[in-house]
Amino acid sequence: MFQRIILSAILLSASSSVFAKPELLAPDEASHGYFQLVETIEVKGDIDDSIAQLVKKSLKNKPGQFYTIDTIKEDTQKETLTLVIKLYNEPTGMMTDNLAV
């Protein structure tokens, strides 16, 4: 069961740009970069739910340019899957393009 979660997370990261407006960011990059935390979301679903679909549904109308999957928990007794997703924005000074004209 745990291997299926890891495989789903890998597939999620590979296909995240296809379905999500915010871009997937590595948790280490978010904590060591210049990103501003916008919101932390806890999503609960059925143990058989797709991680990718849970993320897609939870980010549908949320603000943020980037997101990380902070925690993935599986409770086999209750047959639930819990994700903790953090949304980030890049500071406005970082978003400007510094290319010479």
mmCIF file of C-alpha atoms in Angstrom:
data_model
loop_
_atom_site.group_PDB
_atom_site.id
_atom_site.type_symbol
_atom_site.label_atom_id
_atom_site.label_comp_id
_atom_site.label_asym_id
_atom_site.label_seq_id
_atom_site.Cartn_x
_atom_site.Cartn_y
_atom_site.Cartn_z
ATOM 1 C CA MET A 1 0.000 0.000 0.000
ATOM 2 C CA PHE A 2 2.809 2.417 0.881
ATOM 3 C CA GLN A 3 4.556 1.652 -2.419
ATOM 4 C CA ARG A 4 1.386 2.677 -4.256
ATOM 5 C CA ILE A 5 1.421 6.036 -2.445
ATOM 6 C CA ILE A 6 5.057 6.636 -3.384
ATOM 7 C CA LEU A 7 4.355 5.704 -7.015
ATOM 8 C CA SER A 8 1.334 8.037 -7.064
ATOM 9 C CA ALA A 9 3.441 10.888 -5.675
ATOM 10 C CA ILE A 10 6.062 10.339 -8.380
ATOM 11 C CA LEU A 11 3.409 10.297 -11.094
ATOM 12 C CA LEU A 12 1.850 13.382 -9.573
ATOM 13 C CA SER A 13 5.083 15.307 -9.726
ATOM 14 C CA ALA A 14 5.691 14.221 -13.321
ATOM 15 C CA SER A 15 2.243 15.265 -14.508
ATOM 16 C CA SER A 16 1.520 18.219 -12.238
ATOM 17 C CA SER A 17 2.009 20.876 -14.887
ATOM 18 C CA VAL A 18 -0.750 19.305 -16.971
ATOM 19 C CA PHE A 19 -3.626 19.726 -14.525
ATOM 20 C CA ALA A 20 -2.710 22.251 -11.839
ATOM 21 C CA LYS A 21 -2.392 25.983 -12.201
ATOM 22 C CA PRO A 22 0.088 26.227 -9.333
ATOM 23 C CA GLU A 23 3.394 24.519 -10.044
ATOM 24 C CA LEU A 24 4.710 21.715 -7.877
ATOM 25 C CA LEU A 25 7.654 22.768 -5.751
ATOM 26 C CA ALA A 26 9.975 20.587 -3.669
ATOM 27 C CA PRO A 27 9.388 21.167 0.074
ATOM 28 C CA ASP A 28 13.105 21.882 0.586
ATOM 29 C CA GLU A 29 13.049 24.476 -2.186
ATOM 30 C CA ALA A 30 10.054 26.207 -0.621
ATOM 31 C CA SER A 31 11.598 26.350 2.849
ATOM 32 C CA HIS A 32 15.009 27.539 1.612
ATOM 33 C CA GLY A 33 13.799 29.793 -1.185
ATOM 34 C CA TYR A 34 12.163 33.197 -1.258
ATOM 35 C CA PHE A 35 8.569 32.015 -1.203
ATOM 36 C CA GLN A 36 5.694 33.363 0.873
ATOM 37 C CA LEU A 37 3.337 30.843 2.444
ATOM 38 C CA VAL A 38 -0.223 31.633 1.361
ATOM 39 C CA GLU A 39 -2.251 28.794 2.835
ATOM 40 C CA THR A 40 -1.993 25.294 4.304
ATOM 41 C CA ILE A 41 -4.701 22.871 3.222
ATOM 42 C CA GLU A 42 -5.497 19.470 4.726
ATOM 43 C CA VAL A 43 -7.306 17.162 2.324
ATOM 44 C CA LYS A 44 -8.891 13.872 3.391
ATOM 45 C CA GLY A 45 -10.019 11.212 1.007
ATOM 46 C CA ASP A 46 -10.628 7.519 0.615
ATOM 47 C CA ILE A 47 -7.542 5.318 0.786
ATOM 48 C CA ASP A 48 -8.168 4.300 -2.838
ATOM 49 C CA ASP A 49 -8.403 7.888 -4.107
ATOM 50 C CA SER A 50 -5.776 9.172 -6.496
ATOM 51 C CA ILE A 51 -3.337 11.644 -4.958
ATOM 52 C CA ALA A 52 -3.323 13.579 -8.217
ATOM 53 C CA GLN A 53 -7.119 13.943 -8.185
ATOM 54 C CA LEU A 54 -7.169 15.004 -4.515
ATOM 55 C CA VAL A 55 -4.581 17.698 -5.243
ATOM 56 C CA LYS A 56 -6.421 18.848 -8.362
ATOM 57 C CA LYS A 57 -9.741 19.172 -6.511
ATOM 58 C CA SER A 58 -8.216 20.944 -3.528
ATOM 59 C CA LEU A 59 -6.312 23.519 -5.625
ATOM 60 C CA LYS A 60 -9.132 24.248 -8.065
ATOM 61 C CA ASN A 61 -10.114 27.663 -6.670
ATOM 62 C CA LYS A 62 -7.158 28.408 -4.419
ATOM 63 C CA PRO A 63 -4.656 31.249 -4.771
ATOM 64 C CA GLY A 64 -0.984 30.498 -5.117
ATOM 65 C CA GLN A 65 1.684 30.120 -7.757
ATOM 66 C CA PHE A 66 3.394 27.080 -6.269
ATOM 67 C CA TYR A 67 2.456 24.202 -3.993
ATOM 68 C CA THR A 68 4.175 21.458 -2.049
ATOM 69 C CA ILE A 69 2.831 18.200 -0.742
ATOM 70 C CA ASP A 70 4.033 18.463 2.817
ATOM 71 C CA THR A 71 2.610 15.251 4.264
ATOM 72 C CA ILE A 72 0.978 12.069 2.990
ATOM 73 C CA LYS A 73 -0.677 9.945 5.677
ATOM 74 C CA GLU A 74 -2.489 6.669 5.205
ATOM 75 C CA ASP A 75 -4.745 5.191 7.873
ATOM 76 C CA THR A 76 -5.444 1.592 6.924
ATOM 77 C CA GLN A 77 -7.847 1.016 9.810
ATOM 78 C CA LYS A 78 -10.105 3.925 8.796
ATOM 79 C CA GLU A 79 -9.206 3.503 5.096
ATOM 80 C CA THR A 80 -8.424 7.204 4.720
ATOM 81 C CA LEU A 81 -5.716 9.162 2.952
ATOM 82 C CA THR A 82 -4.708 12.606 4.240
ATOM 83 C CA LEU A 83 -2.605 15.146 2.355
ATOM 84 C CA VAL A 84 -1.212 18.387 3.731
ATOM 85 C CA ILE A 85 -0.650 20.832 0.866
ATOM 86 C CA LYS A 86 1.055 24.203 1.261
ATOM 87 C CA LEU A 87 0.470 27.015 -1.226
ATOM 88 C CA TYR A 88 3.172 29.603 -1.884
ATOM 89 C CA ASN A 89 3.624 32.794 -3.865
ATOM 90 C CA GLU A 90 6.822 34.220 -5.172
ATOM 91 C CA PRO A 91 7.490 37.721 -3.754
ATOM 92 C CA THR A 92 6.485 40.456 -6.202
ATOM 93 C CA GLY A 93 10.071 41.654 -6.600
ATOM 94 C CA MET A 94 11.094 38.165 -7.742
ATOM 95 C CA MET A 95 8.355 37.943 -10.394
ATOM 96 C CA THR A 96 9.590 40.862 -12.502
ATOM 97 C CA ASP A 97 11.644 39.988 -15.524
ATOM 98 C CA ASN A 98 15.105 41.540 -15.302
ATOM 99 C CA LEU A 99 16.049 41.028 -18.944
ATOM 100 C CA ALA A 100 17.673 43.954 -20.741
ATOM 101 C CA VAL A 101 15.700 45.432 -23.618
#
